[in-house]
mmCIF file of C-alpha atoms in Angstrom:
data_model
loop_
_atom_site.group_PDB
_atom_site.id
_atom_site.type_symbol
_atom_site.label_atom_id
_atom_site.label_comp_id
_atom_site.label_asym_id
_atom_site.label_seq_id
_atom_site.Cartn_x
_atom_site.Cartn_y
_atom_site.Cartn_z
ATOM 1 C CA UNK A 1 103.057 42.865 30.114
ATOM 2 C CA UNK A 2 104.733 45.952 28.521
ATOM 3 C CA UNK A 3 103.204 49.334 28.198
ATOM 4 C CA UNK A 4 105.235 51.705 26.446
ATOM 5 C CA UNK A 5 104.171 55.407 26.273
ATOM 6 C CA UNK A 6 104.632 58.066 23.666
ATOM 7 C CA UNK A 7 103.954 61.291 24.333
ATOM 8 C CA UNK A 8 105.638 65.064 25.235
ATOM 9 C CA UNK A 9 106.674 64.521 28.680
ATOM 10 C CA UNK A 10 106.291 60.667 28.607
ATOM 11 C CA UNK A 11 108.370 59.664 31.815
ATOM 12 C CA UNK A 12 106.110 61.326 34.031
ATOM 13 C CA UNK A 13 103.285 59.720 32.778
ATOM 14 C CA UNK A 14 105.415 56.545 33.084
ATOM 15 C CA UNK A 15 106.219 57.269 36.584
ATOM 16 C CA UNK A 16 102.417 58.960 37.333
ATOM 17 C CA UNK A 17 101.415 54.744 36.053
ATOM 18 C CA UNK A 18 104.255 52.756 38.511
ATOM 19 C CA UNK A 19 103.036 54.635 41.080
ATOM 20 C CA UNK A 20 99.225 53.676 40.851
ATOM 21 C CA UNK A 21 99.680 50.178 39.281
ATOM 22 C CA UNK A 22 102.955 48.936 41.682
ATOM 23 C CA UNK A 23 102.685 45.841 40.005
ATOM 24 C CA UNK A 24 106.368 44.015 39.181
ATOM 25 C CA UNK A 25 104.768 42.261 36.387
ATOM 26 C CA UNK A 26 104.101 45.033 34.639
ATOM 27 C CA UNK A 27 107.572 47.154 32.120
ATOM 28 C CA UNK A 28 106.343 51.000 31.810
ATOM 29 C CA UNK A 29 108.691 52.595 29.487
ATOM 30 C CA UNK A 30 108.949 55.530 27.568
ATOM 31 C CA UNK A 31 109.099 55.032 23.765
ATOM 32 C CA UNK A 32 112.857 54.361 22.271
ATOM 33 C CA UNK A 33 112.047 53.720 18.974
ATOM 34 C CA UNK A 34 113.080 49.976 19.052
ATOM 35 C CA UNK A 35 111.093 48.412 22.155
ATOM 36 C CA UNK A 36 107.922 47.037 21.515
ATOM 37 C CA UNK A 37 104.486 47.581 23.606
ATOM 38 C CA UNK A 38 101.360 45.114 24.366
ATOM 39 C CA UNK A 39 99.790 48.340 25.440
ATOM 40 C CA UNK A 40 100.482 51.695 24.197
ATOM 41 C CA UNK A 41 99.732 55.011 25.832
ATOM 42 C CA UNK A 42 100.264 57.445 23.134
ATOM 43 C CA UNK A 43 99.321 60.803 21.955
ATOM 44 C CA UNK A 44 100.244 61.834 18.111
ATOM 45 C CA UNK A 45 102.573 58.966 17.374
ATOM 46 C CA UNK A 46 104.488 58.722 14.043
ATOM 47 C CA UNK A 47 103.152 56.282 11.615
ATOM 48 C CA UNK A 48 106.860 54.338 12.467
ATOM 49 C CA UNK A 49 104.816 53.508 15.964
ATOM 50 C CA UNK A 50 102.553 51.209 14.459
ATOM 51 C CA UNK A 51 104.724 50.177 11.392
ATOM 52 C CA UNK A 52 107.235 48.718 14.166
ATOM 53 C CA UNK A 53 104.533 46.724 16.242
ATOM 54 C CA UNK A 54 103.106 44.867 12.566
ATOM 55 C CA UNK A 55 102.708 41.324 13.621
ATOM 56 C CA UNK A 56 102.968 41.981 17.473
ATOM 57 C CA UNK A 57 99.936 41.344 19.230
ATOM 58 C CA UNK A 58 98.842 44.731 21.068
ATOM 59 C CA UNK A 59 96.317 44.467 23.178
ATOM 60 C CA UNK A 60 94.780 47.799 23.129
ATOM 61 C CA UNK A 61 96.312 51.761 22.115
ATOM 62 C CA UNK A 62 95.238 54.079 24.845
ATOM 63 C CA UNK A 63 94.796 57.946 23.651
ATOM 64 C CA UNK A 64 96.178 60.537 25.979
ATOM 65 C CA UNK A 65 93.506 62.926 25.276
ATOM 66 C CA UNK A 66 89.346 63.140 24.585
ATOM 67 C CA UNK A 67 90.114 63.818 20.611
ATOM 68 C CA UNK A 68 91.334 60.867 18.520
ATOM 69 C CA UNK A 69 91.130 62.555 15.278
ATOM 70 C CA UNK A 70 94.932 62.501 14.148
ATOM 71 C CA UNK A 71 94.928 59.461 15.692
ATOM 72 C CA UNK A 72 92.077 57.827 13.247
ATOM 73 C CA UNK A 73 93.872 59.375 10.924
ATOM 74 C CA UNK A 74 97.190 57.495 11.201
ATOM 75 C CA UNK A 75 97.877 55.402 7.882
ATOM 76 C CA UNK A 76 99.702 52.931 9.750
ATOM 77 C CA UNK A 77 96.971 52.542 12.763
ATOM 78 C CA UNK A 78 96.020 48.901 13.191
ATOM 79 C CA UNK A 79 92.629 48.233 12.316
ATOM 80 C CA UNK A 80 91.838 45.514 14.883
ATOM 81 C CA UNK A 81 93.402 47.144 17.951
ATOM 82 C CA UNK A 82 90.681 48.985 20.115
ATOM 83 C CA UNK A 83 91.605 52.649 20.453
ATOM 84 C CA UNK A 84 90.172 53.771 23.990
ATOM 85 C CA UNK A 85 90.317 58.264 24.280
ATOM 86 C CA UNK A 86 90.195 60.020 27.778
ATOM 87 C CA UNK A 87 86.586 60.867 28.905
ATOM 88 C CA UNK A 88 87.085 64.363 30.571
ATOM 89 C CA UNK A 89 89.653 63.060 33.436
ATOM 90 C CA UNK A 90 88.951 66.221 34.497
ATOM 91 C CA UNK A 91 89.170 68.487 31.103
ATOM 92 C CA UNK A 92 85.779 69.212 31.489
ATOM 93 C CA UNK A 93 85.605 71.683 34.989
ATOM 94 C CA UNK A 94 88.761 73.448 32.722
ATOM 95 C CA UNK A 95 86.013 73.851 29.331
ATOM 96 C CA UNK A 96 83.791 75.074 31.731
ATOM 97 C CA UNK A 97 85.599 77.624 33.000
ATOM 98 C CA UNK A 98 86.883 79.093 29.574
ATOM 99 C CA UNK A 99 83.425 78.817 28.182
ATOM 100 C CA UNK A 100 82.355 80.770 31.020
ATOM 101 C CA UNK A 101 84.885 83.217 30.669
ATOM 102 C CA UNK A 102 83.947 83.832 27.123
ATOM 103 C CA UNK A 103 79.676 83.950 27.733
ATOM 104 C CA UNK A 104 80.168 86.794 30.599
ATOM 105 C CA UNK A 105 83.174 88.726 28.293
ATOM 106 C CA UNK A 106 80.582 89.389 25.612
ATOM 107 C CA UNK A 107 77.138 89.449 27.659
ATOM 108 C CA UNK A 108 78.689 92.275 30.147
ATOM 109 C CA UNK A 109 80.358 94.045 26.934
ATOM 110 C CA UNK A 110 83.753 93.587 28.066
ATOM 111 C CA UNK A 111 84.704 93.608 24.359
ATOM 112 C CA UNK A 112 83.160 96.802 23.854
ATOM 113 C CA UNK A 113 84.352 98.232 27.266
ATOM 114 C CA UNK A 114 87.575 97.371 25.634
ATOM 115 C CA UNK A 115 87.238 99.572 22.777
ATOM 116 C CA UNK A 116 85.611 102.581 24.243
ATOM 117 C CA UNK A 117 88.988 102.484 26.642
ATOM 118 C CA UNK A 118 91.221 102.845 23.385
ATOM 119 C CA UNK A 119 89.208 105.794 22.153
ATOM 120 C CA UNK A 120 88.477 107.106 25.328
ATOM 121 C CA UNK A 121 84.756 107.140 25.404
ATOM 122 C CA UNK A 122 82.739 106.889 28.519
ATOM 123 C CA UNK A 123 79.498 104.987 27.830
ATOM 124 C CA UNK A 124 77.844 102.391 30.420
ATOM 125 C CA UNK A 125 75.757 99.352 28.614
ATOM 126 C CA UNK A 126 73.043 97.801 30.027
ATOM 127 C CA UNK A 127 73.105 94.835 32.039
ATOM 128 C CA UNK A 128 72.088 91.348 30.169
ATOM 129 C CA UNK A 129 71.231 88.905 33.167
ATOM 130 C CA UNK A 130 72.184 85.016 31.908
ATOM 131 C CA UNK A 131 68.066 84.350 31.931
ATOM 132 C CA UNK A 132 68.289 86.677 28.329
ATOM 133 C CA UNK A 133 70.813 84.999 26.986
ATOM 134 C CA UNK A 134 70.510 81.951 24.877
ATOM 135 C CA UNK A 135 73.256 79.834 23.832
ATOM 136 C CA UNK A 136 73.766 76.522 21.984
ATOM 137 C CA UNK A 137 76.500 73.714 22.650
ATOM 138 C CA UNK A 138 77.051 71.790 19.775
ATOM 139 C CA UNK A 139 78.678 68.414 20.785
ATOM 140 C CA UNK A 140 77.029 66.389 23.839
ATOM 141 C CA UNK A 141 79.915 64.225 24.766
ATOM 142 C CA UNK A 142 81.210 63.653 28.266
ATOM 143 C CA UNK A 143 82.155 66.955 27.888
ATOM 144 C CA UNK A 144 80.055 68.594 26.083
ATOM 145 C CA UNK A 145 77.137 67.267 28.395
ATOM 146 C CA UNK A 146 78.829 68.825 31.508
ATOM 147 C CA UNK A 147 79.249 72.177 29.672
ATOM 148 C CA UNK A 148 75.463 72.458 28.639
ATOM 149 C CA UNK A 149 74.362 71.512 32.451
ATOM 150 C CA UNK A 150 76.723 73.473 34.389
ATOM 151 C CA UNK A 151 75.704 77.036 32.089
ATOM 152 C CA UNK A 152 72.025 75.965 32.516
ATOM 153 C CA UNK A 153 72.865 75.655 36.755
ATOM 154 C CA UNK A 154 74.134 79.354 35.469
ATOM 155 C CA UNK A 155 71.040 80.447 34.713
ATOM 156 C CA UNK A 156 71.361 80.728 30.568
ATOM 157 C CA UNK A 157 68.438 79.220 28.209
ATOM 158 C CA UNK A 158 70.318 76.062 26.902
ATOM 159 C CA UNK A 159 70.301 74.369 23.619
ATOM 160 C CA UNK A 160 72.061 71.403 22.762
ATOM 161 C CA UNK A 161 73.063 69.447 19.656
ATOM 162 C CA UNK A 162 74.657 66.159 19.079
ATOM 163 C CA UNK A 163 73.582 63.731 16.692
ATOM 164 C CA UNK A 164 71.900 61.551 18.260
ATOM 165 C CA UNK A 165 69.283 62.219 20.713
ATOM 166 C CA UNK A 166 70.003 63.585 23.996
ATOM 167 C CA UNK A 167 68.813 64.182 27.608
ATOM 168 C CA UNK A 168 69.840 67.012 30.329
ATOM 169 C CA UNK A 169 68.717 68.402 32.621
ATOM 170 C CA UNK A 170 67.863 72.499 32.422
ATOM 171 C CA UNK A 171 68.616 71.643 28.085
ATOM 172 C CA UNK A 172 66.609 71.626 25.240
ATOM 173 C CA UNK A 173 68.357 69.301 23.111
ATOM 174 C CA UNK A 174 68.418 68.876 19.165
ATOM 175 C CA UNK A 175 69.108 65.911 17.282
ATOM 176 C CA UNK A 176 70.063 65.162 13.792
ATOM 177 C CA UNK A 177 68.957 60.921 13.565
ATOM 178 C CA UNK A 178 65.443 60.122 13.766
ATOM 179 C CA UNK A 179 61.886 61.120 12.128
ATOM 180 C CA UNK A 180 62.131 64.756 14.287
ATOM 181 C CA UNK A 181 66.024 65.115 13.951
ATOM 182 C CA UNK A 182 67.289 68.888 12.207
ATOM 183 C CA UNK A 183 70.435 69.220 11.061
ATOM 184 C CA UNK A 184 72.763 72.070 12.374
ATOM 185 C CA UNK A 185 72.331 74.139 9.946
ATOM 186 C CA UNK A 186 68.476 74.225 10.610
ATOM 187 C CA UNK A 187 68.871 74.569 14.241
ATOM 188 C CA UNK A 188 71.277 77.426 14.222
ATOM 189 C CA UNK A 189 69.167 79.399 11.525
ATOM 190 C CA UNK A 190 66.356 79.126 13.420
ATOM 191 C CA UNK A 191 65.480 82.789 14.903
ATOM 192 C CA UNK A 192 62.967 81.476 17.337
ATOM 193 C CA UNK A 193 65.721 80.136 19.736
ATOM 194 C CA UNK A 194 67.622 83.628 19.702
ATOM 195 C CA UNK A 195 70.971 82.498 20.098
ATOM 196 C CA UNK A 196 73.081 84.334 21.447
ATOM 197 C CA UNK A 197 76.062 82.129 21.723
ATOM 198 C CA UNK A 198 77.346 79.248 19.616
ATOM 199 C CA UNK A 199 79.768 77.036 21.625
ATOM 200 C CA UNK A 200 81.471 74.302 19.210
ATOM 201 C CA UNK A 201 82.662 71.098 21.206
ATOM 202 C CA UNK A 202 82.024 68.875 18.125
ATOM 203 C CA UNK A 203 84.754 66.037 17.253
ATOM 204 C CA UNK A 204 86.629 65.944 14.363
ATOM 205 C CA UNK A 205 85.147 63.972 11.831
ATOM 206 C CA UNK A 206 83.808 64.127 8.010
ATOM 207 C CA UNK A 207 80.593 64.837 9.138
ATOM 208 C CA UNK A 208 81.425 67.767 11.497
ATOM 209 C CA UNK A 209 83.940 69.477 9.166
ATOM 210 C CA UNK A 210 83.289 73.103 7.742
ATOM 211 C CA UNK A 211 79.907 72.977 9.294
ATOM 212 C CA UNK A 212 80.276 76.964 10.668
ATOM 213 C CA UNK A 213 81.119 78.524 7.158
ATOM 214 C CA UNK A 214 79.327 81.790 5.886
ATOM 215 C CA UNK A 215 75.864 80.034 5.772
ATOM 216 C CA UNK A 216 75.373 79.918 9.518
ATOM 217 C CA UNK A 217 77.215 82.996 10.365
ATOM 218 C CA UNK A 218 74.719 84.855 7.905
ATOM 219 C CA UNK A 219 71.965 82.945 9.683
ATOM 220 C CA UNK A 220 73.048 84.135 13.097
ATOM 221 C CA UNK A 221 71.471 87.211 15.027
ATOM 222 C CA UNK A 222 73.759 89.969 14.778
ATOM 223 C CA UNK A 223 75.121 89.926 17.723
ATOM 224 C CA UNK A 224 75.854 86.681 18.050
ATOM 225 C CA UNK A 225 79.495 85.185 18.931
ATOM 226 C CA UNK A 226 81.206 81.973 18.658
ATOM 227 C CA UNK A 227 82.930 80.577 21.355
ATOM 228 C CA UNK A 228 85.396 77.642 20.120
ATOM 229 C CA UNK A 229 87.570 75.602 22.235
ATOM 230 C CA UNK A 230 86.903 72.043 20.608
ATOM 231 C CA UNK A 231 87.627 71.727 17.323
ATOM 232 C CA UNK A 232 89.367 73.731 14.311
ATOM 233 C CA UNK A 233 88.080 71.618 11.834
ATOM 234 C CA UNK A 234 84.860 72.894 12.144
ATOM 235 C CA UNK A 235 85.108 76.588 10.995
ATOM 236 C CA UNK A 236 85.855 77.945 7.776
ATOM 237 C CA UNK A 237 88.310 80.346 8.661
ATOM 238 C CA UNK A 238 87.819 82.548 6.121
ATOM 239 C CA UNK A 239 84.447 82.717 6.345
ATOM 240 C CA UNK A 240 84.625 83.314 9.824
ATOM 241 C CA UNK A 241 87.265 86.477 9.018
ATOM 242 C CA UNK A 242 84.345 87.600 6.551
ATOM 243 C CA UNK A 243 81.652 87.428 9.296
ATOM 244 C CA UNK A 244 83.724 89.389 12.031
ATOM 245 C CA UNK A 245 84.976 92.260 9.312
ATOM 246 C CA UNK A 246 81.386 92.465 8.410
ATOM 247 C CA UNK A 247 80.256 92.665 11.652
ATOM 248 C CA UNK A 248 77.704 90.124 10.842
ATOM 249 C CA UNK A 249 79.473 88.416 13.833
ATOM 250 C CA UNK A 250 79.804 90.327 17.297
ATOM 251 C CA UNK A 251 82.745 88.116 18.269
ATOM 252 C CA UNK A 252 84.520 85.092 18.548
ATOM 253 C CA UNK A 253 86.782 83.370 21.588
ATOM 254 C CA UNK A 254 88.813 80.544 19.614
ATOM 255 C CA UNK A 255 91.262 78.095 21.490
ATOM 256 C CA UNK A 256 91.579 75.524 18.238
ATOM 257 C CA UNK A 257 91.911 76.550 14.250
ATOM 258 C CA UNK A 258 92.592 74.421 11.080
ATOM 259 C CA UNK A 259 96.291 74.237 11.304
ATOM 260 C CA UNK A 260 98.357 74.760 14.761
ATOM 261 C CA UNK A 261 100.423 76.599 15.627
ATOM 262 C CA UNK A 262 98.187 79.072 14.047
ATOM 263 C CA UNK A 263 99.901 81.120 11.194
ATOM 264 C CA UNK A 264 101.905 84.127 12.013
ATOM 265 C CA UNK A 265 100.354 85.625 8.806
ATOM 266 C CA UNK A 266 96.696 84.714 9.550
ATOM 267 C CA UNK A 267 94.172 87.614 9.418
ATOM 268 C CA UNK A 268 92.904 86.187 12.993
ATOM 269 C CA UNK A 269 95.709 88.026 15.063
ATOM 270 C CA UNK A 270 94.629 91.267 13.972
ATOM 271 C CA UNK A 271 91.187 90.757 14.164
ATOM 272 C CA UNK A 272 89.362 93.196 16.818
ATOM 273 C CA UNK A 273 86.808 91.152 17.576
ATOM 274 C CA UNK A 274 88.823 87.776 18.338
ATOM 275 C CA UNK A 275 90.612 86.308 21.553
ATOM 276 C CA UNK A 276 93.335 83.719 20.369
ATOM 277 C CA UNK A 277 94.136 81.621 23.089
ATOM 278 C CA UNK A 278 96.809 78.232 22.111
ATOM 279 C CA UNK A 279 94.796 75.344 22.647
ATOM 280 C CA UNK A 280 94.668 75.941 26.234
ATOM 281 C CA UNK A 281 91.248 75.981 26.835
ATOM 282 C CA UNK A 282 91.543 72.145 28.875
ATOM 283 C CA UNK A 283 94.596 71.003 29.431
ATOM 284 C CA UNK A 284 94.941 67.224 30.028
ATOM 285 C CA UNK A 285 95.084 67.296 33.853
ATOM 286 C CA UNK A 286 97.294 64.088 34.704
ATOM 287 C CA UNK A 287 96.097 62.481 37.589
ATOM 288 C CA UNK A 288 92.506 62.312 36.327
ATOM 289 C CA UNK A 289 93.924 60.433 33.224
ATOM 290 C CA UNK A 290 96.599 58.657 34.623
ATOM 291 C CA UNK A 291 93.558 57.060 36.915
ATOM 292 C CA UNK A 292 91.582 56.183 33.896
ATOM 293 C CA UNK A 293 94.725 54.611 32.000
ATOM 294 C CA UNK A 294 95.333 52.379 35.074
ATOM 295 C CA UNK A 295 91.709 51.277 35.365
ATOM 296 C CA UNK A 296 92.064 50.325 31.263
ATOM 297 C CA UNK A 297 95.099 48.933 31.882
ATOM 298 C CA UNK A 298 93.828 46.286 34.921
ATOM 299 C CA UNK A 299 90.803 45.784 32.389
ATOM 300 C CA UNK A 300 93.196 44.123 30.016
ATOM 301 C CA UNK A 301 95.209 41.920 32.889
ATOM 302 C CA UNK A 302 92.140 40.539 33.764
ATOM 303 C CA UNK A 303 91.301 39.644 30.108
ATOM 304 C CA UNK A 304 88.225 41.919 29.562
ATOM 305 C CA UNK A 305 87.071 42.980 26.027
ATOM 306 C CA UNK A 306 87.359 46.814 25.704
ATOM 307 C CA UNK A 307 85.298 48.622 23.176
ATOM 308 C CA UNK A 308 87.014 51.473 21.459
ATOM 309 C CA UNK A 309 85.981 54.586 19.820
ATOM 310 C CA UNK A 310 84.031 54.366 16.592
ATOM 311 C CA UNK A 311 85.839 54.167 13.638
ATOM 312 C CA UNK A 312 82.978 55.241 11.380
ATOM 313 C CA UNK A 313 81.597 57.753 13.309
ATOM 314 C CA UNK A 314 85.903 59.158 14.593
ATOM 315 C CA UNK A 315 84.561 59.072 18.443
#
């Protein structure tokens, strides 16, 4: 069996799999552009990929990463070939930490500590304990599930959303499906939760896209930031600009945006209230994934059925 892998860095993922599989019947290669793979390890191929591999029977395409969305959106990616993402391999205890990072930043005013430096003012805040501070994380994945029950251990009022019903412990969660689901909109615009915090880790799909526009930053309390390190897609950008020049938003922490490399000419750089970090909020640790590849990979020699991700729903 062959498994050929395309990604940035692809021979030490190739040697990262002969180490843990050691099996001589097995031909780990890195992608040449003429070889062909009955498994393929891959993250952002070229259409040419799958174009090459037309009428060669591949037995499953295994995603070097939790999002699949550029993936999905591949013209040339085989329709009856299960595509099988990371589930946190790790990522998650890396989220964590930058989400945390961003909740005590703007609870303890470090952004306004920041500014009273640069104008030399000398002004203590008061102290918002965790318990006062509600936040919501929309997106109950692997991930997103950790996230939500590691800042409730924390001590912060939780709120969930995902869209289909959830349950955590230490979260109230919201749910679109069903008799009692709310949408996001309604959840974020309601006051009586008091959000303080809106933490997107929602996939990429048609249903999750431009879903924080002007509408729900309008609807937020005033103070309110947004903490984003899973997915561009789902901000407006502009409205978001229009929110923090207005100060209807406090803040935002963003890892992802619409287009990356983000622009050299986009109005986020020079916004005050925004920390720009380059998707580096989790990055892939590899011997978390490289474990979960190999236990995929064994699933297929002994002639299991592996269900992919959802091509409807793009998870």
């Amino acid at each position: 069996m062959r498994i050929l892998v395309h990604t940035e860095g692809a021979e030490r993922w190739c040697e990262a799999l002969r180490q843990r599989l050691n099996d001589e019947s097995l031909e780990i290669f890195v992608d040449d552009g003429e070889r062909l793979g009955d498994i393929l390890v891959v993250w952002a191929p070229p259409a040419e990929l799958f174009e090459r591999h037309v009428g060669h029977d591949v037995k499953v395409i295994l995603n070097l990463g939790a999002g699949v969305d550029s993936l999905l959106q591949n013209p040339a990616l085989p329709n009856d070939v299960p595509v099988i993402k990371l589930r946190d391999a790790g990522m998650a205890s890396h989220m964590l930490d930058y989400v945390r990072y961003g909740l005590l930043h703007f609870r303890r005013d470090f952004d306004r500590y920041a500014g009273q430096q640069r104008a030399g003012e000398w002004a203590p805040h008061r102290v918002v304990r965790a318990a006062h501070y509600p936040v919501i994380v929309l997106g109950l994945g692997a991930i997103g599930a950790q996230i939500a029950e590691g800042l409730a251990a924390d001590g912060y009022p939780v709120h969930g959303f995902s869209r289909s019903a959830h349950t955590l412990a230490g979260v109230t969660c919201h749910h679109e499906q069903g008799d009692e689901g709310r949408t996001l909109q309604e959840v974020l615009r309601d006051k009586s939760l008091g959000l303080k915090a809106v933490i997107n880790l929602l996939p990429n799909t048609e249903a999750t896209r431009d879903v924080l526009n002007a509408e729900v930053f309008a609807a937020l309390a005033e103070d309110a930031v947004l903490i984003n390190p899973g997915r561009g897609s789902s901000v407006v950008e502009a409205d978001l600009v229009a929110a923090l020049d207005a100060g209807t938003l406090r803040g935002a922490l963003l890892d992802v945006f619409q287009h990356e490399p983000l622009a050299a000419d986009s109005p986020l750089w020079q916004q005050s209230r925004v920390i720009i970090t380059p998707h580096a909020a989790a990055p892939t640790p590899m011997s978390g994934a490289a474990d979960q590849l190999v236990d995929n990979i064994q699933r297929v020699q002994r002639g299991e059925t592996l269900t992919g991700v959802s091509r409807e729903h793009g998870y």
